[in-house]
Coordinates of C-alpha atoms and ligand atoms in Angstrom, one line a residue:
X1 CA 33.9 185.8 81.1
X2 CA 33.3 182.2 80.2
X3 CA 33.6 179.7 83.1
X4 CA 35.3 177.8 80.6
X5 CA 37.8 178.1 77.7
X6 CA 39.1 176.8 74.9
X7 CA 41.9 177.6 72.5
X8 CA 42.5 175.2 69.4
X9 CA 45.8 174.8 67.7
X10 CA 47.7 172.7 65.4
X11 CA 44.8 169.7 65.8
X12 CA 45.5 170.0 69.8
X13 CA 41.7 171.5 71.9
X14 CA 42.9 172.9 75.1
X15 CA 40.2 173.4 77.8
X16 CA 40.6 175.5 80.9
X17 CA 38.3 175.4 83.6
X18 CA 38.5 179.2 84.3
X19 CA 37.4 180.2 88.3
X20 CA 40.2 181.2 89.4
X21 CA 39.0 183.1 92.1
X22 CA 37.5 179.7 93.6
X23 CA 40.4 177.7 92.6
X24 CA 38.2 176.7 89.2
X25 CA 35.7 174.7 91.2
X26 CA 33.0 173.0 89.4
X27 CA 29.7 174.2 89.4
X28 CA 26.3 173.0 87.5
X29 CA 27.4 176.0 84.6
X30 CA 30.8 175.0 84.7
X31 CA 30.1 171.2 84.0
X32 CA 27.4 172.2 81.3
X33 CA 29.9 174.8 79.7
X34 CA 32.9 171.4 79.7
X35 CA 30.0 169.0 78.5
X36 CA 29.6 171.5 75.7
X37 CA 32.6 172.3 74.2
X38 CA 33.9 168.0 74.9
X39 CA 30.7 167.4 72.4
X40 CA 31.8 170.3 70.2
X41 CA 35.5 168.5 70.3
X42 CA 34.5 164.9 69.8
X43 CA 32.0 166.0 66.6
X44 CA 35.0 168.4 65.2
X45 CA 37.3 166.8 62.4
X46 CA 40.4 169.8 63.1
X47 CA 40.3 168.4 66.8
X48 CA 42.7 165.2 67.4
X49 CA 43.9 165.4 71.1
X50 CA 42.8 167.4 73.7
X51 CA 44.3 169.2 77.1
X52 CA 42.5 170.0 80.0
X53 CA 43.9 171.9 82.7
X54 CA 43.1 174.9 85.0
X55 CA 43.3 178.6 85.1
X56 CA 46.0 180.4 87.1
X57 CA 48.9 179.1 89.0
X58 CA 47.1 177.2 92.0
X59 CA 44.4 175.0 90.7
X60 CA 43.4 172.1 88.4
X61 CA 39.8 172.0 90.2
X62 CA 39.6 171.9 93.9
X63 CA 36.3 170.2 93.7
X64 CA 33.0 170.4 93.2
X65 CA 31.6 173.7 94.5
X66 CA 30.9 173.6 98.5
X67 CA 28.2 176.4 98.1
X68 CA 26.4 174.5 95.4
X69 CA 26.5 171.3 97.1
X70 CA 25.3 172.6 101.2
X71 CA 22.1 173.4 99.8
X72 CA 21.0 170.1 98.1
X73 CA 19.1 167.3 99.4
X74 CA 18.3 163.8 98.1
X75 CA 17.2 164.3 94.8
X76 CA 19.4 167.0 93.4
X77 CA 22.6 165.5 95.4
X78 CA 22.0 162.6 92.8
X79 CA 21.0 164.6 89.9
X80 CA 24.0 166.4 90.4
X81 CA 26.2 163.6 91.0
X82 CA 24.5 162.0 88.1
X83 CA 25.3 164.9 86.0
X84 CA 28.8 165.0 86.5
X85 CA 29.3 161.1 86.4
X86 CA 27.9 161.8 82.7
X87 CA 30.5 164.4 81.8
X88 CA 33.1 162.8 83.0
X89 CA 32.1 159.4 81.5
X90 CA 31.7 161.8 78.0
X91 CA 35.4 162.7 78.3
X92 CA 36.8 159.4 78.7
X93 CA 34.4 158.2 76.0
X94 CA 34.7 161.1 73.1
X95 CA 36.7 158.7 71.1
X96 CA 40.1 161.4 71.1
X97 CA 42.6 161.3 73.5
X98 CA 42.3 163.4 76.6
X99 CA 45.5 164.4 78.9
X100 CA 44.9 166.4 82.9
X101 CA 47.8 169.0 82.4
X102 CA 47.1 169.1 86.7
X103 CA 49.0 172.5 87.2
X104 CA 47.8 172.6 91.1
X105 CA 45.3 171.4 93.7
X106 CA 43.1 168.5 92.2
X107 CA 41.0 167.7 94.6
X108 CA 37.4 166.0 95.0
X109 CA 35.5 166.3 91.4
X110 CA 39.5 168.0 90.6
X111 CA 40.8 164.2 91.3
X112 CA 37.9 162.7 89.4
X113 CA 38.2 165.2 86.4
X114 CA 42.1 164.3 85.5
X115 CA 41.1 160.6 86.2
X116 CA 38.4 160.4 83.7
X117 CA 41.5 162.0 81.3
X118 CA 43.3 159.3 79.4
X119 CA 46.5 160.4 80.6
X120 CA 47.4 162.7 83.4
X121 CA 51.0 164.9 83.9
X122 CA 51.0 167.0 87.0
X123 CA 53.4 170.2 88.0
X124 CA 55.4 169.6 91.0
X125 CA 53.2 171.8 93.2
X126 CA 50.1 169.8 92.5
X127 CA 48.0 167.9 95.3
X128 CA 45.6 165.0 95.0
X129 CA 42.9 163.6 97.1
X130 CA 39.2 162.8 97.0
X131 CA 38.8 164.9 100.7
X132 CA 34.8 164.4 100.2
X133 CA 34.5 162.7 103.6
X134 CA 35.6 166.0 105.4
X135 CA 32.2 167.2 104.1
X136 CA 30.4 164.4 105.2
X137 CA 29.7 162.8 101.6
X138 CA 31.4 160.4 99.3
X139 CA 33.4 161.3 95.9
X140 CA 30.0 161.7 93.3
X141 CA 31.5 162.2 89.9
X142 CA 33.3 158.2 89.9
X143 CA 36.5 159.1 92.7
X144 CA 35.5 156.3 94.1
X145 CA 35.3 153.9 91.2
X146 CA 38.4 155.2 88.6
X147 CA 40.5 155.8 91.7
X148 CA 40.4 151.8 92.5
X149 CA 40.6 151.5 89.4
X150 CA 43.9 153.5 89.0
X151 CA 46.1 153.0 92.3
X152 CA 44.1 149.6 93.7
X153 CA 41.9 149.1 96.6
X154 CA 44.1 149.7 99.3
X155 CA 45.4 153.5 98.5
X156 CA 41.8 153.5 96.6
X157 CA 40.4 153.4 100.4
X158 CA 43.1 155.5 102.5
X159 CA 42.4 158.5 100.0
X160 CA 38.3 158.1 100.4
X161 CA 38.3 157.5 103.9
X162 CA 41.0 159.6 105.0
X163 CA 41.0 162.5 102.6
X164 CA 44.1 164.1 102.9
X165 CA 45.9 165.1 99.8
X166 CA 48.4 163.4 98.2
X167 CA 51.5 165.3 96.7
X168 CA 52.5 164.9 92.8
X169 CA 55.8 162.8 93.3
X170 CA 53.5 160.5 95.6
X171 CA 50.6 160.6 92.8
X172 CA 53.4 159.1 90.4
X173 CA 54.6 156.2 92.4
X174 CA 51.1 154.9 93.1
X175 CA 50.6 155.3 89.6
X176 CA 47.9 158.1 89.8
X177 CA 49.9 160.5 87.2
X178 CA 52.0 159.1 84.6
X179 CA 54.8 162.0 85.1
X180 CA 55.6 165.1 87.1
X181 CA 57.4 168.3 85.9
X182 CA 58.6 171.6 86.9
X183 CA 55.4 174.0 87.2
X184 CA 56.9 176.2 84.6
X185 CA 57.4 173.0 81.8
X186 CA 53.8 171.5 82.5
X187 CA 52.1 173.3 79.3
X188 CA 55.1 172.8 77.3
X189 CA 55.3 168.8 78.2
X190 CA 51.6 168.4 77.5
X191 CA 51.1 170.0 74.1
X192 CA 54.8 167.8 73.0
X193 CA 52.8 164.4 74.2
X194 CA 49.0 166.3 72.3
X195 CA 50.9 166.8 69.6
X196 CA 52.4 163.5 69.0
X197 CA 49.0 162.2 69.6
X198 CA 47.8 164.3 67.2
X199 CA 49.7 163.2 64.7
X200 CA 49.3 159.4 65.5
X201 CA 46.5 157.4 63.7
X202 CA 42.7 158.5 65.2
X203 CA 40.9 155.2 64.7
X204 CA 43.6 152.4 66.4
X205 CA 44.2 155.7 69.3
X206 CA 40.2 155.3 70.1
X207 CA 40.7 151.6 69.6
X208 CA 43.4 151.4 71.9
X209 CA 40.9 153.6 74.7
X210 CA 38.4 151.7 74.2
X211 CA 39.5 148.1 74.8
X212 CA 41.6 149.0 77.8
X213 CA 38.4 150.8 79.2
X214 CA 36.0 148.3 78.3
X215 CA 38.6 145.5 79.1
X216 CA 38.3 146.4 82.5
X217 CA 34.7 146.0 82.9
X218 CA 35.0 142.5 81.7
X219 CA 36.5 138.6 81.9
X220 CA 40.0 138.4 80.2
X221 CA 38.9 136.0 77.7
X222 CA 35.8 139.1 76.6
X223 CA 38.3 141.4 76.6
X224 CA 40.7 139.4 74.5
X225 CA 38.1 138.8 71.9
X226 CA 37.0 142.8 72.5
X227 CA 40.6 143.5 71.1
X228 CA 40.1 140.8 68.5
X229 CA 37.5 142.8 66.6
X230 CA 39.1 145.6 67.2
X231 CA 42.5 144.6 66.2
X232 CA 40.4 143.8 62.7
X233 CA 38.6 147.0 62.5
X234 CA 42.1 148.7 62.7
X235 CA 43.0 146.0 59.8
X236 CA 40.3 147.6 57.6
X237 CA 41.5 151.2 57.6
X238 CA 43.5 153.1 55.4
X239 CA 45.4 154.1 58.1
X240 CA 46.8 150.8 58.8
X241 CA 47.9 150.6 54.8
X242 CA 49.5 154.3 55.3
X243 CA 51.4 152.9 58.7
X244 CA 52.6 149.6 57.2
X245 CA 54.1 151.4 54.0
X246 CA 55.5 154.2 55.5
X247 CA 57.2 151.6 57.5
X248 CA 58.4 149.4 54.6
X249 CA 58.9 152.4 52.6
X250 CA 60.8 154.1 55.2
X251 CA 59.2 157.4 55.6
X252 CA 57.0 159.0 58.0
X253 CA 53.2 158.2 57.9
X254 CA 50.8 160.5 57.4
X255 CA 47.3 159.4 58.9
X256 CA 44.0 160.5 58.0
X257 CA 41.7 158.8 60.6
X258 CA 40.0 156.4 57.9
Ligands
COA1 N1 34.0 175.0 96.2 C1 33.8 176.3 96.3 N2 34.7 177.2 96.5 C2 35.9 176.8 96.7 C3 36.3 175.5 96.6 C4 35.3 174.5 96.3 N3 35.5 173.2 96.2 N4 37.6 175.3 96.8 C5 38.1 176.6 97.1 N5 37.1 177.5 97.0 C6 37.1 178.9 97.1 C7 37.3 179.3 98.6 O1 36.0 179.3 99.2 C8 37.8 180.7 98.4 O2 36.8 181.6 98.1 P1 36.7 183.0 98.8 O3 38.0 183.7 98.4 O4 35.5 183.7 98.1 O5 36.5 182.8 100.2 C9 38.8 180.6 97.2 O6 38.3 179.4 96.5 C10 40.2 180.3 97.6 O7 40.3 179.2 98.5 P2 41.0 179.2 99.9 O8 40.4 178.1 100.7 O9 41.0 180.6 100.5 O10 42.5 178.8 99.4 P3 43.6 178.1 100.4 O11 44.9 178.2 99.6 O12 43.6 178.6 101.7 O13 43.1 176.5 100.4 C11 42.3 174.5 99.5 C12 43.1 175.8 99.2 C13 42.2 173.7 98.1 C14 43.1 173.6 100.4 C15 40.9 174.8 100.0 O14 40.3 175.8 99.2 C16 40.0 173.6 100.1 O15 40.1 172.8 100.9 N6 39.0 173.6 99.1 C17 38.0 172.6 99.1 C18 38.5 171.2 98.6 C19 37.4 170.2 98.7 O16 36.9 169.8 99.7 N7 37.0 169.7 97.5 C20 36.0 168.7 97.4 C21 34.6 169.4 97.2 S1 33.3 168.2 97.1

């Protein structure tokens, strides 16, 4: 059985990190297996929006795997962390918009998995937390970059340093998940918000992730000009002529992602 799977419908990917029986922790295959099939997604024209979540009924990802990491040392503690860092930025980079359906524990490389997701909605038995220190290392795969990123520097710090975990209703208020549901609605709630990604228009949807991302990473006045030029790339597609007349025309647009 694969350690991870996928299942494409109606222009919506949906991954699942399948361990169950280690609460879908990440090891090297695992990672390799979600770099593959996020490549696959990124280079496949049926693919417009895509989910990933966890296998079973108690886990996103609890982390990256414990067994894996006691045995490294200096060099393959960074290639790993490297490894992963690349993944993760490779998710929040394929150009399609990703959403963490976080139907449990997200914890460690978990955490940093549904924050490198564009958008994250958690059940109401979910758990955060970047609990690295209890192992005597740091987040690896960006927890402690996206998280400070995501909630500010203060609860940024009390979740590295202290690493307990955080519950769903308190991941919303600090701003960590955009919305928690009932366990049983999470699937249903994130395929309605895929699909109406789906159907939105590709190119000003990759826009729109890209100059937030890159916005961050830069003065206002860069930024402002980075959504300049991309405000004029949007002006050159055909899906900006299909949005405007549908509007004027008062129908629903169809876009084509050109
Ligand atoms: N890596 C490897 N295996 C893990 C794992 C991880 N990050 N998280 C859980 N597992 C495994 C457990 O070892 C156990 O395997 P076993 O049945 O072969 O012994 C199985 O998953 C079930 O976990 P268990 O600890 O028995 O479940 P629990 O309900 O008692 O506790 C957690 C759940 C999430 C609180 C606990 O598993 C945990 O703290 N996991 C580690 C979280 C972590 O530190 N992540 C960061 C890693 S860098």
């Amino acid at each position: 059985m694969p350690n991870v799977l996928s299942n494409l419908e109606n222009k919506v990917l949906t991954i699942t990190i399948n361990r169950p029986d280690k609460l879908n922790a990440l090891n090297q295959a695992t990672l390799h297996e979600l770099s593959t099939i996020i490549d696959q997604a990124k280079n496949d024209q049926d693919t417009a929006a895509i989910i990933i979540t966890g296998s079973g009924e108690k886990a996103f990802v609890a982390g990256a795997d414990i067994s894996e990491l006691a045995t490294t040392d200096v060099m393959t503690g960074m290639k790993f962390s490297s490894y992963g860092q690349s993944v993760f930025n490779h998710i929040e980079n394929c150009g399609k918009p990703v959403i963490a359906a976080v139907n449990g524990f997200a914890l460690g490389g978990g955490c940093e998995l549904a924050m490198a997701c564009h958008l994250r909605i958690a059940s109401e038995n979910a758990q955060f937390g970047q609990p690295e220190i209890k192992l005597g290392v740091i987040p690896g795969f960006g927890g402690t970059q996206r998280l400070t990123r995501l909630v500010g520097k203060g609860k940024s710090m009390e979740m590295n340093l202290l690493g307990d975990m955080v519950p769903a209703e308190k991941a919303e208020q600090i701003g960590l998940v955009n919305s928690v549901v009932p366990q049983d609605q999470l699937l249903a709630t994130v395929n309605k918000i895929a699909q109406k990604l789906a159907n939105s228009a590709p190119i000003a949807l990759s826009m729109t992730i890209d100059a937030i991302n890159k916005g961050l990473e830069c003065s206002l006045p860069d930024a402002l000009d980075y959504e300049v030029k991309a405000f004029g790339i949007c002006c050159a597609s055909d899906d900006k002529n299909e949005g405007t007349s549908a509007f004027l025309e008062k129908r629903k647009a169809v876009f084509k992602g050109k």
